[in-house]
XYZ file of C-alpha atoms in Angstrom:
729
model
C -0.023 -0.016 0.030
C 1.474 3.346 -1.006
C 1.446 6.188 1.518
C -0.211 9.317 0.195
C 0.344 12.536 2.145
C -2.625 14.733 2.647
C -2.653 17.509 0.060
C -2.577 20.141 2.724
C 0.952 19.019 3.773
C 2.436 19.689 0.359
C 3.041 23.433 0.956
C 4.895 22.595 4.171
C 6.893 19.924 2.331
C 7.850 22.434 -0.383
C 8.966 24.974 2.225
C 11.073 22.399 4.033
C 12.577 21.228 0.750
C 13.390 24.755 -0.189
C 14.966 25.386 3.149
C 17.126 22.270 2.838
C 18.272 23.220 -0.664
C 19.013 26.745 0.451
C 21.040 25.507 3.450
C 22.942 23.100 1.195
C 23.882 26.031 -1.035
C 25.440 27.991 1.878
C 28.703 27.618 3.599
C 28.751 26.351 7.182
C 30.179 29.596 8.544
C 30.016 28.543 12.069
C 32.119 25.425 11.416
C 34.674 27.442 9.411
C 35.038 29.960 12.335
C 35.010 27.322 15.037
C 38.017 25.430 13.686
C 40.191 28.493 14.223
C 39.222 29.350 17.786
C 42.163 30.833 19.701
C 43.335 28.173 22.135
C 46.498 28.828 24.138
C 48.368 28.253 27.347
C 50.148 31.567 27.224
C 49.669 33.886 30.174
C 51.242 36.894 28.485
C 49.681 36.887 24.987
C 46.789 39.290 24.919
C 43.683 38.985 22.769
C 41.283 41.676 21.963
C 37.731 41.701 23.277
C 36.117 44.525 21.467
C 33.102 46.028 19.708
C 35.109 47.970 17.116
C 35.231 51.207 19.178
C 36.355 49.930 22.570
C 38.866 47.154 23.229
C 39.847 45.295 26.316
C 43.075 43.309 25.722
C 42.878 40.233 27.892
C 45.916 38.188 28.962
C 45.878 34.443 29.749
C 44.218 34.948 33.184
C 41.202 36.482 31.499
C 42.014 39.939 32.857
C 45.261 41.997 32.600
C 47.373 40.374 35.264
C 50.512 40.332 33.296
C 49.799 42.389 30.187
C 47.065 44.280 28.315
C 45.713 47.795 27.949
C 42.280 49.188 27.545
C 41.953 51.410 24.421
C 39.104 53.249 22.756
C 39.084 55.171 19.419
C 37.678 58.176 21.380
C 40.321 58.088 24.191
C 43.101 60.632 23.409
C 45.460 62.696 25.468
C 47.820 65.628 25.035
C 50.773 66.326 27.279
C 51.187 69.943 28.473
C 52.852 72.308 26.051
C 56.520 73.100 26.508
C 57.168 75.939 28.906
C 56.667 79.281 27.287
C 54.658 77.871 24.364
C 51.048 78.577 23.642
C 48.507 76.925 21.315
C 49.156 79.694 18.795
C 52.712 78.408 18.400
C 51.439 75.070 17.007
C 50.617 75.170 13.322
C 47.026 73.960 12.737
C 48.135 72.015 9.660
C 51.195 70.393 11.254
C 53.711 72.180 9.014
C 55.476 75.563 9.033
C 56.115 75.242 5.247
C 54.502 77.687 2.859
C 54.329 77.677 -0.936
C 54.750 74.730 -3.178
C 56.801 71.959 -1.620
C 60.046 71.218 -3.452
C 61.369 68.452 -1.209
C 61.270 67.251 2.356
C 59.122 69.074 4.851
C 61.661 71.035 6.856
C 60.960 71.773 10.539
C 62.505 75.222 11.406
C 65.400 75.470 13.757
C 64.638 76.767 17.228
C 61.377 74.824 17.455
C 62.734 71.480 18.488
C 60.526 71.486 21.583
C 57.468 71.854 19.416
C 58.576 69.082 17.136
C 58.844 66.745 20.134
C 55.477 67.868 21.469
C 53.731 67.468 18.074
C 55.211 64.077 17.741
C 53.760 62.968 21.078
C 50.437 64.835 21.156
C 47.717 63.814 20.785
C 48.354 60.187 21.661
C 45.958 57.353 22.532
C 45.619 56.727 26.216
C 45.293 53.497 28.167
C 42.074 53.929 30.128
C 43.025 51.566 32.865
C 44.144 48.052 33.946
C 42.115 45.274 35.620
C 44.204 42.504 37.081
C 44.222 39.700 39.598
C 46.127 40.429 42.807
C 46.656 38.896 46.212
C 43.849 39.644 48.669
C 45.753 42.651 49.960
C 46.190 44.169 46.475
C 49.835 43.289 45.943
C 50.795 41.883 42.491
C 50.711 38.193 41.632
C 53.979 36.734 40.206
C 53.884 34.654 37.031
C 55.197 31.611 38.820
C 52.237 31.642 41.213
C 49.921 30.725 38.212
C 49.969 27.239 36.973
C 47.916 24.825 34.656
C 46.650 27.696 32.588
C 44.391 27.056 29.675
C 42.393 29.662 27.690
C 39.968 29.831 24.750
C 38.474 32.662 22.776
C 35.336 31.615 21.033
C 35.362 33.779 17.880
C 31.677 33.319 17.156
C 30.694 34.905 20.420
C 33.803 37.025 21.349
C 33.750 35.372 24.814
C 37.073 34.515 26.529
C 37.240 31.657 29.067
C 40.306 30.932 31.092
C 41.063 28.391 33.771
C 44.176 28.210 35.934
C 45.437 27.294 39.438
C 46.533 29.707 42.153
C 47.894 28.282 45.383
C 46.334 24.932 44.563
C 42.880 26.410 43.999
C 41.172 26.447 40.583
C 40.246 29.814 39.070
C 37.740 30.008 36.254
C 37.231 33.348 34.457
C 34.718 34.398 31.790
C 35.316 37.761 30.077
C 33.395 39.691 27.514
C 33.151 43.207 26.103
C 29.571 44.093 26.600
C 29.305 47.194 24.468
C 28.950 50.746 25.663
C 32.682 50.814 26.451
C 32.477 48.287 29.152
C 34.064 44.939 30.051
C 32.503 42.289 32.339
C 34.026 39.363 34.059
C 32.893 36.572 36.273
C 35.479 34.780 38.457
C 34.793 31.526 40.238
C 37.284 30.319 42.790
C 37.585 29.248 46.476
C 40.471 31.717 46.644
C 38.028 34.529 46.539
C 36.030 33.518 49.569
C 39.225 32.830 51.524
C 40.451 36.353 50.771
C 43.528 35.141 49.063
C 42.557 36.388 45.629
C 41.090 39.819 44.565
C 40.878 42.049 41.422
C 42.493 45.474 41.279
C 41.257 48.244 38.978
C 43.907 50.938 38.612
C 44.549 53.822 36.285
C 47.829 55.155 34.720
C 48.961 58.590 33.806
C 48.708 58.609 29.967
C 52.044 58.642 28.172
C 53.171 57.696 24.717
C 55.181 54.822 26.133
C 54.014 51.219 25.643
C 55.009 48.037 27.417
C 53.067 45.211 29.161
C 50.692 48.059 29.961
C 50.695 51.484 28.372
C 51.230 54.585 30.542
C 52.760 55.204 33.932
C 51.305 53.620 37.015
C 53.869 55.239 39.310
C 52.890 58.882 38.687
C 49.970 59.461 41.110
C 50.960 63.096 41.422
C 50.145 63.899 37.837
C 46.511 62.848 37.879
C 43.736 61.887 40.314
C 40.691 59.732 40.560
C 37.759 61.229 42.347
C 34.871 59.118 43.831
C 31.514 60.640 42.977
C 29.308 58.086 44.628
C 29.119 54.599 45.975
C 25.669 53.045 46.013
C 23.853 49.903 44.940
C 27.081 48.181 44.114
C 28.183 50.947 41.727
C 31.260 53.029 42.360
C 31.242 56.098 40.164
C 34.568 57.774 39.429
C 35.958 60.726 37.455
C 39.466 60.599 36.124
C 41.028 64.118 36.174
C 44.183 65.326 34.517
C 44.073 69.131 35.046
C 43.902 71.966 32.563
C 45.077 71.370 29.039
C 45.187 73.892 26.236
C 44.108 71.325 23.605
C 40.962 70.065 25.326
C 39.832 68.462 28.544
C 40.553 64.754 28.671
C 38.813 63.842 31.916
C 36.477 60.798 31.652
C 34.067 58.840 33.729
C 34.437 55.212 35.146
C 31.826 53.053 36.778
C 32.836 49.925 38.634
C 29.847 47.707 39.087
C 30.043 44.693 41.553
C 27.518 42.002 41.694
C 25.930 40.471 44.778
C 28.459 39.624 47.527
C 31.203 41.808 46.068
C 32.403 45.333 46.775
C 35.034 47.852 45.685
C 37.263 49.802 48.079
C 39.965 52.363 47.394
C 43.437 50.793 47.204
C 45.449 53.903 46.419
C 45.265 57.279 44.923
C 44.292 55.847 41.514
C 43.422 52.251 42.372
C 40.528 50.248 43.705
C 40.229 46.622 44.977
C 37.287 44.378 44.160
C 36.757 41.511 46.615
C 34.006 38.884 47.120
C 32.500 37.273 50.205
C 31.782 34.079 48.306
C 33.652 32.056 45.713
C 32.106 34.096 42.874
C 32.815 37.643 41.710
C 30.699 39.158 38.944
C 31.692 42.630 37.938
C 31.857 45.207 35.119
C 34.001 48.254 34.446
C 32.628 50.923 32.143
C 34.067 54.057 30.616
C 32.241 57.217 29.454
C 32.756 60.715 28.143
C 35.827 59.588 26.323
C 35.877 62.218 23.622
C 37.906 65.266 24.687
C 35.652 68.183 25.589
C 37.695 70.615 23.458
C 38.550 74.183 23.896
C 35.566 76.491 24.520
C 33.372 73.844 26.132
C 31.206 75.248 28.938
C 32.780 74.009 32.277
C 29.391 73.476 33.874
C 28.162 71.462 30.920
C 31.309 69.333 30.905
C 31.060 68.716 34.667
C 27.380 67.680 34.261
C 28.319 65.124 31.599
C 31.019 63.624 33.763
C 28.876 63.338 36.864
C 25.691 62.055 35.171
C 26.876 59.473 32.744
C 25.547 56.011 33.458
C 26.471 52.830 31.548
C 23.872 50.702 29.932
C 24.142 47.722 32.269
C 21.674 45.546 34.176
C 21.257 46.482 37.882
C 24.048 44.989 39.953
C 22.988 41.572 41.342
C 19.988 41.138 39.062
C 19.775 37.999 36.952
C 21.172 37.055 34.509
C 24.144 38.865 35.896
C 26.597 41.355 34.586
C 28.864 38.937 32.761
C 26.074 36.802 31.472
C 24.442 39.987 29.936
C 27.739 41.024 28.460
C 28.320 37.576 26.935
C 24.828 37.701 25.350
C 25.469 41.162 23.935
C 28.859 40.113 22.596
C 27.495 36.903 21.075
C 24.702 38.854 19.277
C 27.142 41.306 17.786
C 29.582 38.608 16.587
C 26.865 36.319 15.360
C 25.525 39.151 13.162
C 29.046 39.911 12.013
C 30.006 36.389 10.985
C 26.693 35.901 9.172
C 27.048 39.085 7.141
C 29.109 39.647 4.041
C 31.417 37.121 2.528
C 33.078 33.848 3.565
C 35.680 31.395 2.253
C 36.086 27.722 2.864
C 39.346 26.069 1.857
C 38.839 22.761 3.645
C 38.365 20.762 0.432
C 41.907 21.572 -0.728
C 44.564 18.961 -0.979
C 47.428 21.426 -0.598
C 48.456 21.034 3.109
C 48.832 24.750 3.458
C 45.034 25.358 3.245
C 44.539 25.236 6.988
C 47.117 27.995 7.736
C 45.835 30.229 5.049
C 42.169 29.713 6.112
C 43.352 30.383 9.766
C 44.841 33.681 8.726
C 41.706 34.653 6.772
C 39.331 33.873 9.630
C 41.392 35.460 12.362
C 42.136 38.501 10.255
C 38.341 39.042 10.005
C 38.223 38.968 13.806
C 41.203 41.211 14.322
C 40.079 43.843 11.778
C 36.659 43.990 13.252
C 38.091 44.643 16.707
C 40.250 47.578 15.628
C 39.357 48.789 12.161
C 35.620 49.555 12.365
C 35.344 52.404 14.842
C 35.075 56.172 14.638
C 38.665 56.551 13.382
C 40.890 54.468 11.095
C 43.224 52.421 13.213
C 46.906 53.023 13.838
C 49.017 50.243 12.387
C 48.796 48.463 15.695
C 45.056 48.864 15.906
C 43.742 48.846 19.442
C 46.137 46.113 20.417
C 49.018 48.311 21.541
C 50.311 51.915 21.639
C 52.688 51.830 18.708
C 55.477 54.170 17.736
C 52.982 56.458 16.004
C 51.186 57.086 19.390
C 48.019 55.413 18.180
C 47.514 57.826 15.292
C 46.533 56.512 11.857
C 48.307 57.071 8.546
C 46.294 58.378 5.598
C 48.168 56.163 3.142
C 47.461 53.137 5.235
C 43.765 53.715 5.450
C 43.453 51.856 2.216
C 45.099 48.759 3.776
C 42.855 48.966 6.879
C 39.497 49.629 5.194
C 39.371 48.648 1.523
C 38.825 44.939 2.170
C 35.469 45.677 3.897
C 33.942 46.428 0.525
C 35.155 43.277 -1.307
C 33.844 41.316 1.628
C 30.422 42.952 1.482
C 30.782 44.496 4.954
C 31.067 48.139 3.906
C 29.101 49.276 6.950
C 32.144 48.484 8.959
C 34.121 50.994 6.830
C 31.617 53.927 6.672
C 32.344 55.285 10.150
C 36.209 55.339 9.998
C 35.964 56.656 6.377
C 33.976 59.608 7.664
C 37.346 61.193 8.643
C 37.649 62.437 5.055
C 34.586 64.533 5.472
C 35.515 65.519 9.009
C 39.013 66.574 7.997
C 38.069 68.502 4.832
C 38.617 71.949 6.508
C 42.094 70.943 7.632
C 42.947 69.482 4.226
C 41.757 72.607 2.511
C 43.892 74.793 4.830
C 46.917 72.630 4.198
C 46.530 72.914 0.421
C 46.101 76.674 0.567
C 49.121 77.058 2.837
C 51.203 75.195 0.273
C 49.764 77.183 -2.677
C 47.545 74.499 -4.048
C 43.848 74.032 -4.800
C 41.528 71.393 -3.409
C 42.201 69.038 -0.542
C 45.763 67.951 0.338
C 45.284 64.914 2.555
C 47.375 64.760 5.665
C 49.825 62.076 6.749
C 49.761 60.879 10.382
C 46.688 61.981 12.241
C 44.885 61.960 15.593
C 41.327 63.221 16.091
C 42.303 66.907 15.847
C 43.183 66.611 12.170
C 46.735 68.004 12.498
C 49.465 65.805 11.038
C 52.500 64.856 13.130
C 55.826 66.240 11.818
C 57.730 64.086 9.391
C 60.030 64.977 6.455
C 57.919 63.107 3.849
C 54.521 64.513 4.791
C 53.975 66.588 1.564
C 55.610 64.314 -0.942
C 54.416 60.857 0.024
C 51.747 61.194 -2.716
C 49.960 57.829 -2.766
C 47.659 58.814 0.125
C 46.014 61.479 -2.173
C 43.948 59.341 -4.573
C 42.563 57.020 -1.875
C 39.185 58.880 -1.455
C 38.497 58.395 -5.137
C 39.248 54.620 -4.798
C 37.008 54.318 -1.725
C 34.227 56.158 -3.588
C 34.436 53.646 -6.347
C 34.306 50.788 -3.923
C 31.263 52.245 -2.265
C 29.432 52.860 -5.564
C 29.996 49.162 -6.599
C 27.893 48.075 -3.583
C 25.483 51.061 -3.601
C 25.099 52.449 -7.186
C 22.679 55.219 -6.197
C 22.383 58.948 -6.671
C 22.862 59.338 -2.925
C 26.281 57.686 -3.071
C 27.259 59.803 -6.021
C 26.324 63.047 -4.248
C 27.871 62.019 -0.946
C 31.331 61.551 -2.463
C 31.179 64.268 -5.103
C 32.842 67.125 -3.219
C 35.493 64.872 -1.798
C 36.350 63.613 -5.293
C 36.382 67.090 -6.839
C 38.633 68.493 -4.109
C 41.017 65.611 -4.268
C 41.218 65.764 -8.094
C 41.823 69.529 -8.011
C 44.830 68.992 -5.825
C 46.106 66.093 -8.033
C 45.710 68.279 -11.131
C 47.704 71.095 -9.481
C 50.477 68.798 -8.419
C 51.104 67.431 -11.898
C 53.275 69.732 -13.980
C 53.520 69.841 -17.792
C 57.100 69.340 -19.037
C 58.827 70.342 -22.263
C 58.203 66.912 -23.582
C 54.391 67.483 -23.551
C 53.907 65.011 -20.685
C 52.731 65.636 -17.178
C 55.173 64.805 -14.429
C 55.109 64.341 -10.679
C 57.868 65.885 -8.651
C 58.997 65.643 -5.996
C 57.673 62.278 -4.953
C 58.523 59.909 -2.115
C 57.248 56.459 -3.370
C 55.431 54.103 -1.051
C 58.741 52.347 -0.258
C 59.941 55.632 1.357
C 63.552 54.844 0.163
C 64.217 58.436 -1.053
C 62.888 61.399 -2.998
C 62.569 61.380 -6.822
C 60.341 62.227 -9.747
C 57.820 60.140 -11.766
C 57.722 57.083 -9.638
C 55.933 54.235 -11.328
C 53.213 53.511 -8.772
C 52.404 57.191 -8.277
C 52.200 57.822 -12.023
C 49.727 54.964 -12.395
C 47.621 55.925 -9.429
C 47.476 59.589 -10.542
C 46.239 58.589 -13.962
C 43.619 56.227 -12.532
C 42.449 58.771 -9.874
C 41.913 61.520 -12.466
C 40.114 59.194 -14.889
C 37.844 57.835 -12.142
C 37.121 61.393 -10.874
C 35.841 62.286 -14.416
C 33.850 59.049 -14.565
C 32.183 60.141 -11.345
C 31.164 63.407 -13.087
C 29.731 61.511 -15.978
C 27.703 59.392 -13.606
C 26.315 62.561 -12.063
C 25.358 63.814 -15.545
C 28.062 66.469 -15.531
C 30.683 67.299 -18.166
C 34.099 65.781 -17.569
C 36.801 68.176 -16.412
C 38.932 68.821 -19.480
C 42.017 69.541 -17.461
C 41.749 66.235 -15.614
C 41.385 64.338 -18.872
C 44.348 66.071 -20.470
C 46.569 65.252 -17.464
C 45.282 61.667 -17.074
C 45.932 60.683 -20.663
C 49.213 62.606 -20.948
C 51.062 61.363 -17.858
C 54.692 60.363 -18.228
C 54.976 56.680 -19.061
C 55.946 54.177 -16.413
C 59.719 54.068 -16.323
C 61.450 51.001 -17.914
C 65.088 50.145 -17.453
C 67.630 48.970 -19.997
C 66.908 45.346 -18.934
C 63.312 45.849 -20.029
C 61.850 45.762 -16.512
C 59.836 48.438 -14.783
C 61.699 50.770 -12.427
C 60.589 52.626 -9.353
C 61.794 55.740 -11.151
C 64.124 56.495 -14.105
C 66.273 58.347 -11.630
C 67.108 55.070 -9.879
C 68.274 52.778 -12.818
C 69.440 50.217 -10.279
C 66.764 48.670 -8.078
C 66.838 49.229 -4.344
C 65.714 45.678 -3.514
C 64.212 46.200 -0.080
C 61.174 47.930 1.550
C 57.827 47.924 -0.320
C 58.190 46.767 -3.929
C 56.001 49.619 -5.030
C 56.710 49.206 -8.715
C 54.478 46.116 -8.764
C 51.542 47.953 -7.122
C 50.767 49.541 -10.495
C 49.540 46.162 -11.805
C 48.248 44.473 -8.671
C 46.467 46.676 -6.162
C 45.553 49.015 -9.080
C 43.835 47.761 -12.289
C 46.228 47.901 -15.281
C 45.773 51.009 -17.436
C 46.763 52.037 -20.957
C 50.541 51.914 -21.517
C 51.214 49.100 -19.158
C 52.582 45.996 -20.819
C 51.528 42.662 -19.316
C 54.663 40.750 -20.413
C 56.915 43.464 -18.956
C 54.841 43.420 -15.810
C 55.158 39.559 -15.490
C 58.875 39.668 -16.056
C 59.244 42.485 -13.500
C 57.285 40.570 -10.888
C 59.317 37.423 -11.397
C 62.555 39.372 -10.851
C 61.086 41.170 -7.831
C 60.171 37.832 -6.264
C 63.597 36.381 -7.030
C 65.794 39.326 -6.041
C 63.952 41.206 -3.236
C 65.112 41.104 0.310
C 61.887 39.921 1.821
C 63.330 40.102 5.317
C 63.348 43.896 4.919
C 59.774 44.284 3.759
C 56.459 44.814 5.571
C 53.352 42.722 6.243
C 51.300 44.137 3.384
C 53.984 43.620 0.789
C 53.213 39.942 0.487
C 49.465 40.357 -0.335
C 50.485 43.340 -2.536
C 52.710 41.033 -4.605
C 50.094 38.323 -4.543
C 47.485 40.638 -6.104
C 49.874 41.375 -8.987
C 50.561 37.612 -9.517
C 46.808 36.880 -9.579
C 46.028 39.613 -12.039
C 48.973 38.601 -14.264
C 47.802 34.930 -14.513
C 50.191 33.408 -12.050
C 47.970 31.933 -9.390
C 50.559 29.433 -8.049
C 52.835 32.375 -7.365
C 50.029 34.272 -5.759
C 49.451 31.603 -3.144
C 53.205 31.155 -2.591
C 53.502 34.816 -1.944
C 50.700 34.906 0.628
C 52.441 32.056 2.437
C 56.057 33.164 2.025
C 58.180 31.917 4.930
C 59.541 35.251 6.166
C 59.640 36.907 9.494
C 57.495 39.858 8.271
C 54.891 37.397 6.899
C 54.087 35.610 10.148
C 50.813 35.587 11.947
C 50.836 34.853 15.614
C 48.533 32.751 17.709
C 45.895 35.490 17.626
C 46.185 35.762 13.821
C 47.860 39.108 14.059
C 50.323 39.879 11.318
C 53.806 40.547 12.668
C 55.044 42.442 9.644
C 56.023 45.688 11.282
C 57.456 47.225 14.450
C 54.177 46.328 16.298
C 51.172 44.174 15.845
C 50.599 45.087 12.212
C 47.028 45.396 10.867
C 47.916 46.532 7.374
C 49.128 43.024 6.842
C 45.750 41.564 7.929
C 43.829 43.972 5.878
C 45.961 43.356 2.836
C 45.548 39.639 3.174
C 41.747 39.940 3.203
C 41.752 42.208 0.151
C 44.092 39.886 -1.739
C 42.152 36.601 -1.123
C 38.862 38.211 -1.940
C 40.437 39.416 -5.280
C 41.868 35.989 -5.880
C 38.587 34.219 -5.159
C 35.942 36.559 -6.696
C 38.140 37.991 -9.425
C 38.458 41.540 -10.829
C 36.846 43.730 -13.487
C 37.625 43.292 -17.166
C 36.740 46.946 -17.902
C 38.434 49.748 -16.023
C 36.350 52.690 -17.223
C 32.793 51.220 -17.279
C 30.256 53.684 -15.925
C 28.063 50.846 -14.546
C 29.631 48.747 -11.881
C 29.565 44.922 -12.202
C 26.590 43.071 -10.905
C 26.762 41.841 -7.295
C 27.719 38.192 -6.742
C 24.930 35.711 -7.248
C 23.504 33.992 -4.144
C 24.954 30.685 -3.197
C 28.368 29.077 -3.094
C 30.917 29.653 -5.894
C 33.858 27.430 -6.669
C 35.585 29.449 -9.416
C 38.564 31.381 -8.058
C 40.752 32.856 -10.809
C 43.545 33.870 -8.424
C 44.045 30.362 -6.972
C 45.658 27.398 -8.711
C 43.224 24.746 -10.043
C 45.426 21.979 -8.753
C 45.526 21.446 -4.994
C 42.989 24.076 -4.117
C 39.299 23.882 -3.766
C 38.013 27.394 -2.922
C 34.389 27.693 -2.022
C 33.146 31.220 -1.337
C 30.103 33.339 -1.086
C 29.204 36.963 -0.689
C 32.463 38.462 -2.061
C 32.660 41.258 -4.607
C 34.985 41.606 -7.571
C 37.858 44.009 -7.195
C 38.095 47.014 -9.527
């Protein structure tokens, strides 16, 4: 007898069948992410627990017992001006130069004290430190910790650690809960016995980094005022005194769950202790943006005193840490399910796991530091690097461009807003140097003033970036609103670019002086900059055509009459004709013209392939940086050498290593440009790139479902399954 389902069940069957087919046509993102969870027995290695704006760097104990700082994109500090100096002595643009620049940016004699001050201020500040201590608040030594194990679940952003202290087990759950707060739950018999406690202390902000940033031995330079202590909440204000460049005071709330309390331990320190074997607590930070000059003192004080974090009441179920874990899990679940994904597990090449590990962990690392209100410094929110936490305009591309190829452009929109915010300063800088439009700055904090450096005005490749970003944005959002939002930025950028190019006696337009991306000297007509200038001006006019406006004739003339890319006697591209012998170290910028950038008229593919092969063979890769490897891989992919592209991504070199957190080590600090470059390169290698450089209409978005064509990967040994990625320009 045959079974016949009632007719009314057929719609349900069809829905179920459709759901099964849809699920089969999707990558198992959770499985991909889970196989790269950060598992370690290191007490000193810090991992970021963050929401993109705020970052708590946790060591192996789950807090910051041996290392780790608390950073926020809004938390900045300026040291007092040198004696006898006033704010009027500090140039708003960051340079004393006037008129067209003819070489290095020279800082005038007699102002060395200002040079030092401008180098240090503003710098990012460590907001505090939360660490385990003995019950009396004295530090715990490393050898008092044993049997340590830790795990960061990437899908939830929750860190769990377990270790032994004086023979007693300590279990710690830690999560960044949003609203610039971190919550932690400690379970241990050592709490109830009074042997173990948690100290929350605050440093005087300095530009010095170490296990913790700042000085914890300078109580006389700052103070911590208790505003109130009630219902388990200790409200504090951190005060630093008057500062001519803004007020950097901020608010802190220490919230202790049932059976726990906070007591003052010192001038700028507090001790959390528990009556039972469980301590549930949260520390939150508010009013982090500097008040600025001219702020009404009464209004500022009201903000400091009345700020309250968005936390559940102390002692209420589900508890502070459980609530933070839920908030963190919701954020990360939404993140991992958005945008693109890549699965390499079907590959026979044994290197697949390491490459996929780098891809997954780079997505985590870039979300933690490169999606806030400012572009990140090269160390992100992981450390206070040698640039004092400021970001570089030329590095913004490496930090943010990948978001668009991965379909996560909303992560880029807020940090990219610095272009709009810093337009007034960029216009003033151009006018001061006798130019039109917007001259984009070099090394910046939130005040828009560049730090002093000799190459500030001649490191040109930062200039066309806004035009490139506008194009990336339009490819995802081809609307009138997108066109109008970027129009003024593009016009002002192109005006400056047109002014900088000069017509020579040969009828060609030239760039001079130029410091190429490699920063190995000053020259004229460097290959990468010539290509980027031509591309930027052509795309600026394409933007005008999309808006229904006439192309700018001057931009067209310059773009199509640029000096040709320099070629040496050996038939290979040069950095510049002024350097007929390669300097075979630092960034191999001559290959950027046919890798990161789409090839343009006048570039010969065979010459480019031969140049890339020689660069790979002859370059001193130990003297390169983390993004050089994906930069070269992009060129190999576009030039039809996918085997070489993968080899470059996985080159065995010190500057191409990724630590246990997945952080690229290709610079003098944890080096996010390497992570961002990797993500851009693998998206390009998987989803491909445009065949038409000047098309007004962007390519169609990727079709739904899993794709297995990947033009930048070798066919043999690699099975690349991807979804949600966009083609590169």
